[in-house]
Coordinates of C-alpha atoms in Angstrom, one line a residue:
M1 CA 82.9 124.2 156.0
N2 CA 83.5 122.2 153.1
I3 CA 80.9 119.1 153.3
Y4 CA 78.6 117.6 151.1
L5 CA 75.6 115.3 151.7
S6 CA 75.1 112.7 149.1
P7 CA 71.9 113.0 147.1
L8 CA 71.5 109.3 147.0
N9 CA 71.1 109.0 150.7
P10 CA 67.8 107.3 151.6
V11 CA 67.0 110.1 154.1
K12 CA 67.0 113.4 153.1
F13 CA 68.5 116.1 155.2
V14 CA 68.1 120.0 155.2
Q15 CA 69.4 122.8 157.3
K16 CA 66.0 124.3 157.3
T17 CA 62.7 122.8 156.6
D18 CA 61.3 124.1 153.1
E19 CA 58.5 126.2 153.1
K20 CA 55.5 124.9 151.3
S21 CA 54.2 128.2 149.9
G22 CA 50.6 127.9 148.7
E23 CA 50.3 124.3 149.5
L24 CA 48.6 122.3 152.2
E25 CA 50.5 121.1 155.2
R26 CA 50.8 117.4 155.0
S27 CA 53.6 115.5 156.7
Y28 CA 55.4 112.5 155.1
I29 CA 56.3 109.7 157.5
Q30 CA 59.2 107.7 155.9
Q31 CA 59.1 104.0 156.8
F32 CA 61.8 101.3 157.2
I33 CA 61.3 97.7 158.3
V34 CA 63.1 96.4 161.4
G35 CA 66.5 94.9 160.1
D36 CA 66.9 97.4 157.3
V37 CA 70.3 99.2 157.4
I38 CA 70.1 102.9 156.5
N39 CA 73.6 103.8 155.1
I40 CA 74.2 107.7 155.3
C41 CA 77.1 109.3 153.2
L42 CA 78.6 112.6 153.3
L43 CA 82.1 114.3 152.2
G44 CA 84.3 116.4 154.2
D45 CA 88.2 116.3 154.7
E46 CA 90.6 115.2 157.2
N47 CA 89.0 117.7 159.9
T48 CA 85.5 116.6 159.7
K49 CA 83.8 115.1 162.6
A50 CA 80.2 114.0 162.0
T51 CA 77.5 112.2 164.2
C52 CA 73.8 111.4 163.9
I53 CA 71.4 111.9 166.8
I54 CA 68.3 109.7 167.1
E55 CA 66.4 109.9 170.4
D56 CA 69.0 109.6 172.8
K57 CA 71.6 107.6 170.6
V58 CA 74.7 109.5 169.1
L59 CA 76.0 107.6 166.4
P60 CA 79.4 108.5 164.9
F61 CA 80.3 108.3 161.2
A62 CA 83.5 106.4 160.2
P63 CA 85.9 108.1 157.7
Y64 CA 86.9 106.1 154.2
I65 CA 89.3 107.8 152.1
S66 CA 89.2 107.0 148.3
G67 CA 92.0 108.8 146.5
K68 CA 92.1 112.5 147.9
T69 CA 88.5 112.3 148.7
H70 CA 87.3 111.9 152.2
F71 CA 84.0 110.1 152.6
Y72 CA 82.2 109.5 156.0
I73 CA 79.7 106.8 156.2
L74 CA 77.2 105.8 158.9
P75 CA 75.3 102.4 158.6
I76 CA 72.1 102.7 160.9
N77 CA 70.8 99.5 162.0
T78 CA 67.1 99.9 162.3
S79 CA 66.9 96.9 165.0
T80 CA 68.6 99.2 167.4
L81 CA 65.8 101.8 166.9
P82 CA 62.4 102.1 168.8
K83 CA 59.6 100.4 166.6
G84 CA 56.4 102.3 165.9
K85 CA 57.6 105.4 167.1
I86 CA 58.0 108.9 165.1
L87 CA 61.7 109.6 164.7
S88 CA 63.6 112.5 163.5
F89 CA 67.3 112.3 162.6
E90 CA 69.6 114.9 163.1
L91 CA 73.4 115.5 161.8
E92 CA 75.9 117.5 163.7
I93 CA 79.0 118.1 161.9
Y94 CA 82.2 119.9 163.1
D95 CA 85.3 121.2 161.5
S96 CA 88.0 121.0 163.8
S97 CA 90.3 123.3 161.8
T98 CA 87.9 126.4 161.5
E99 CA 85.8 125.4 164.7
E100 CA 82.6 125.7 162.5
Y101 CA 79.4 123.6 163.3
A102 CA 76.6 122.8 161.2
T103 CA 73.4 120.9 161.8
F104 CA 71.1 119.2 159.3
E105 CA 67.9 117.5 160.3
S106 CA 65.7 115.0 158.3
I107 CA 63.0 116.8 156.3
D108 CA 60.4 114.1 157.0
F109 CA 60.0 112.0 160.1
I110 CA 61.0 108.3 160.2
E111 CA 59.2 105.2 161.5
I112 CA 60.5 101.8 162.0
V113 CA 57.8 99.1 161.5
E114 CA 57.8 95.2 162.0
D115 CA 56.5 94.6 158.5
C116 CA 54.6 96.0 155.6
E117 CA 53.4 94.3 152.6
E118 CA 53.2 97.4 150.4
L119 CA 56.9 98.5 151.5
K120 CA 59.1 97.2 148.7
K121 CA 62.9 97.0 149.5
I122 CA 64.8 99.1 146.8
T123 CA 68.5 98.5 147.0
Y124 CA 71.1 100.4 145.0
K125 CA 74.8 100.6 144.5
G126 CA 77.6 101.8 141.8
D127 CA 80.6 100.1 140.7
S128 CA 83.0 103.0 141.4
N129 CA 83.6 105.7 143.9
I130 CA 84.0 107.9 140.7
N131 CA 80.5 108.7 139.9
P132 CA 78.1 112.0 139.2
F133 CA 76.8 111.6 142.7
N134 CA 80.1 111.9 144.9
T135 CA 79.0 108.9 146.8
Y136 CA 81.0 106.1 148.5
F137 CA 80.4 102.7 147.1
G138 CA 83.5 100.7 148.3
Y139 CA 83.7 97.3 149.7
G140 CA 80.3 96.5 148.1
L141 CA 78.3 99.1 150.2
E142 CA 74.8 99.4 149.0
Y143 CA 72.0 101.7 150.1
T144 CA 68.6 100.7 151.0
L145 CA 65.2 102.5 150.6
R146 CA 61.7 101.4 151.5
L147 CA 58.7 102.7 149.3
P148 CA 55.1 101.9 148.4
V149 CA 55.9 100.8 144.7
G150 CA 54.6 98.3 142.5
F151 CA 53.6 97.2 139.0
K152 CA 50.1 96.6 137.4
S153 CA 49.7 93.7 134.9
T154 CA 48.3 96.0 132.7
S155 CA 51.3 98.2 132.5
I156 CA 53.4 95.5 130.7
Q157 CA 54.1 96.6 127.2
N158 CA 55.6 94.7 124.4
R159 CA 58.2 96.7 122.6
L160 CA 60.5 96.1 119.5
S161 CA 64.0 97.3 118.6
A162 CA 64.6 96.9 114.8
E163 CA 66.5 98.2 111.8
T164 CA 65.5 97.5 108.1
F165 CA 66.8 98.4 104.8
R166 CA 65.1 99.1 101.5
N167 CA 67.3 98.1 98.5
Q168 CA 67.1 99.7 95.0
N169 CA 63.9 97.5 94.1
Q170 CA 62.1 99.0 97.0
E171 CA 62.2 95.4 98.8
L172 CA 62.3 95.6 102.7
K173 CA 64.9 93.8 104.4
L174 CA 65.1 93.0 108.0
L175 CA 68.6 93.8 109.5
Y176 CA 68.1 93.4 113.0
S177 CA 65.1 92.7 115.3
A178 CA 64.7 92.1 119.0
P179 CA 61.6 92.0 121.2
Y180 CA 61.6 93.3 124.9
E181 CA 59.0 94.6 127.3
T182 CA 58.6 97.5 129.6
Q183 CA 56.6 98.1 132.8
T184 CA 55.4 100.9 134.4
L185 CA 56.7 101.5 138.1
I186 CA 54.1 103.0 140.2
I187 CA 55.7 105.1 142.9
G188 CA 53.8 105.8 145.9
N189 CA 50.3 104.6 147.2
G190 CA 46.9 106.6 147.6
L191 CA 48.6 109.2 150.0
G192 CA 51.6 110.0 147.5
V193 CA 55.2 110.7 148.3
P194 CA 57.1 113.9 148.3
T195 CA 59.0 115.5 145.4
W196 CA 62.3 114.6 146.7
I197 CA 61.6 110.8 146.4
A198 CA 60.8 111.1 142.9
T199 CA 64.1 113.1 142.5
L200 CA 65.8 110.4 144.6
I201 CA 64.4 107.5 142.3
N202 CA 65.6 109.5 139.2
Y203 CA 69.1 109.5 140.6
I204 CA 68.9 105.9 141.6
F205 CA 68.1 104.4 138.3
C206 CA 71.4 106.2 137.0
L207 CA 73.5 103.7 138.7
S208 CA 74.8 100.4 137.6
D209 CA 72.9 98.1 140.0
V210 CA 69.1 98.9 141.1
T211 CA 67.0 96.0 142.5
I212 CA 63.4 96.0 144.0
N213 CA 62.5 93.1 146.1
G214 CA 65.6 91.3 144.8
E215 CA 64.8 91.7 141.2
K216 CA 67.0 93.8 138.8
Y217 CA 65.6 96.7 136.9
I218 CA 66.8 99.4 134.6
R219 CA 65.2 102.9 133.3
S220 CA 63.6 102.2 129.9
E221 CA 65.4 104.6 127.5
E222 CA 65.0 108.2 129.0
S223 CA 61.9 107.6 131.2
V224 CA 61.8 109.8 134.4
P225 CA 59.2 109.8 137.0
E226 CA 56.1 111.7 136.0
V227 CA 53.3 112.8 138.2
V228 CA 50.0 111.1 137.7
G229 CA 47.0 113.3 138.3
G230 CA 47.0 114.8 141.8
I231 CA 45.0 117.7 143.6
E232 CA 45.9 121.1 143.4
G233 CA 47.8 122.4 146.4
Y234 CA 48.5 118.9 147.7
P235 CA 52.4 118.4 148.3
L236 CA 52.3 114.5 147.9
H237 CA 51.9 112.9 144.6
V238 CA 51.9 109.5 142.9
Y239 CA 54.5 108.9 140.2
N240 CA 54.9 106.8 137.1
M241 CA 58.2 105.5 135.7
S242 CA 58.9 103.1 132.8
V243 CA 61.4 100.6 133.6
E244 CA 62.7 97.1 132.2
H245 CA 63.3 93.9 134.2
I246 CA 66.8 92.6 133.8
Q247 CA 67.5 89.0 133.1
G248 CA 71.2 88.9 133.6
E249 CA 73.9 91.4 134.0
Y250 CA 74.0 95.0 132.9
K251 CA 76.4 97.8 133.6
V252 CA 76.6 101.6 133.3
V253 CA 79.9 103.0 132.5
Y254 CA 81.0 106.5 133.5
G255 CA 84.0 108.2 131.9
D256 CA 85.4 111.6 131.0
F257 CA 85.3 113.6 127.7
N258 CA 88.5 113.5 125.4
N259 CA 90.2 116.7 124.7
D260 CA 89.0 116.9 121.2
F261 CA 85.5 117.6 122.5
N262 CA 83.7 115.0 120.6
E263 CA 81.0 113.3 122.6
D264 CA 83.0 110.4 123.1
Y265 CA 84.5 108.9 126.3
R266 CA 87.9 107.9 127.5
I267 CA 87.3 105.3 130.0

């Protein structure tokens, strides 16, 4: 069966729950707020049929074709799900040409809550269906994730990008100078988040449009989520990542390598 679950899905699905060898058993409950739309994306072919089962609901995926790629999208409106109840999402995928079935389950439980101040809304999207994650972004489709994230005022750092030149008299000349600020994004509350959340955040900040509670942010340089402290054998962690607040538009462009094998791109 030729299927591929997008690594950008806000809910992680596995065919078998990972074993936590040598670690404490600690369940993580992923939360969304009533009214959020959870978009799930997968790739298949023209023979793929997919549904998501939540409690007694059977929700079908809708097909979208981009070029020769068959995407399947399921928007789950959390307003239709029971509130305050621990839920599990299960995907059932069927290939009508081979009559093969595949079943995936959410790696963590999901809970829909009325409101929660510490849960920040992270939305993310790309500007093309041709991207490193094979994820559909057509018709302005964006993905939503809720996480306990935030910034401390003490995490703001003044930075400078500058170029200088020293002439033959050893006089220093300023060619270019621009100040900017970075902030430390703290991912997870006191209980921490699982490793797959940190991986997802790392993927998300590769995209062209990322907002946290409506404010745009971009990864600062090559910063990645890094574990802060933690207890030996404890499977949940708090992560820090350096980001920059964007006061305008920014764009991430993907291309492919030219045939000359130089590290330049043909767009």
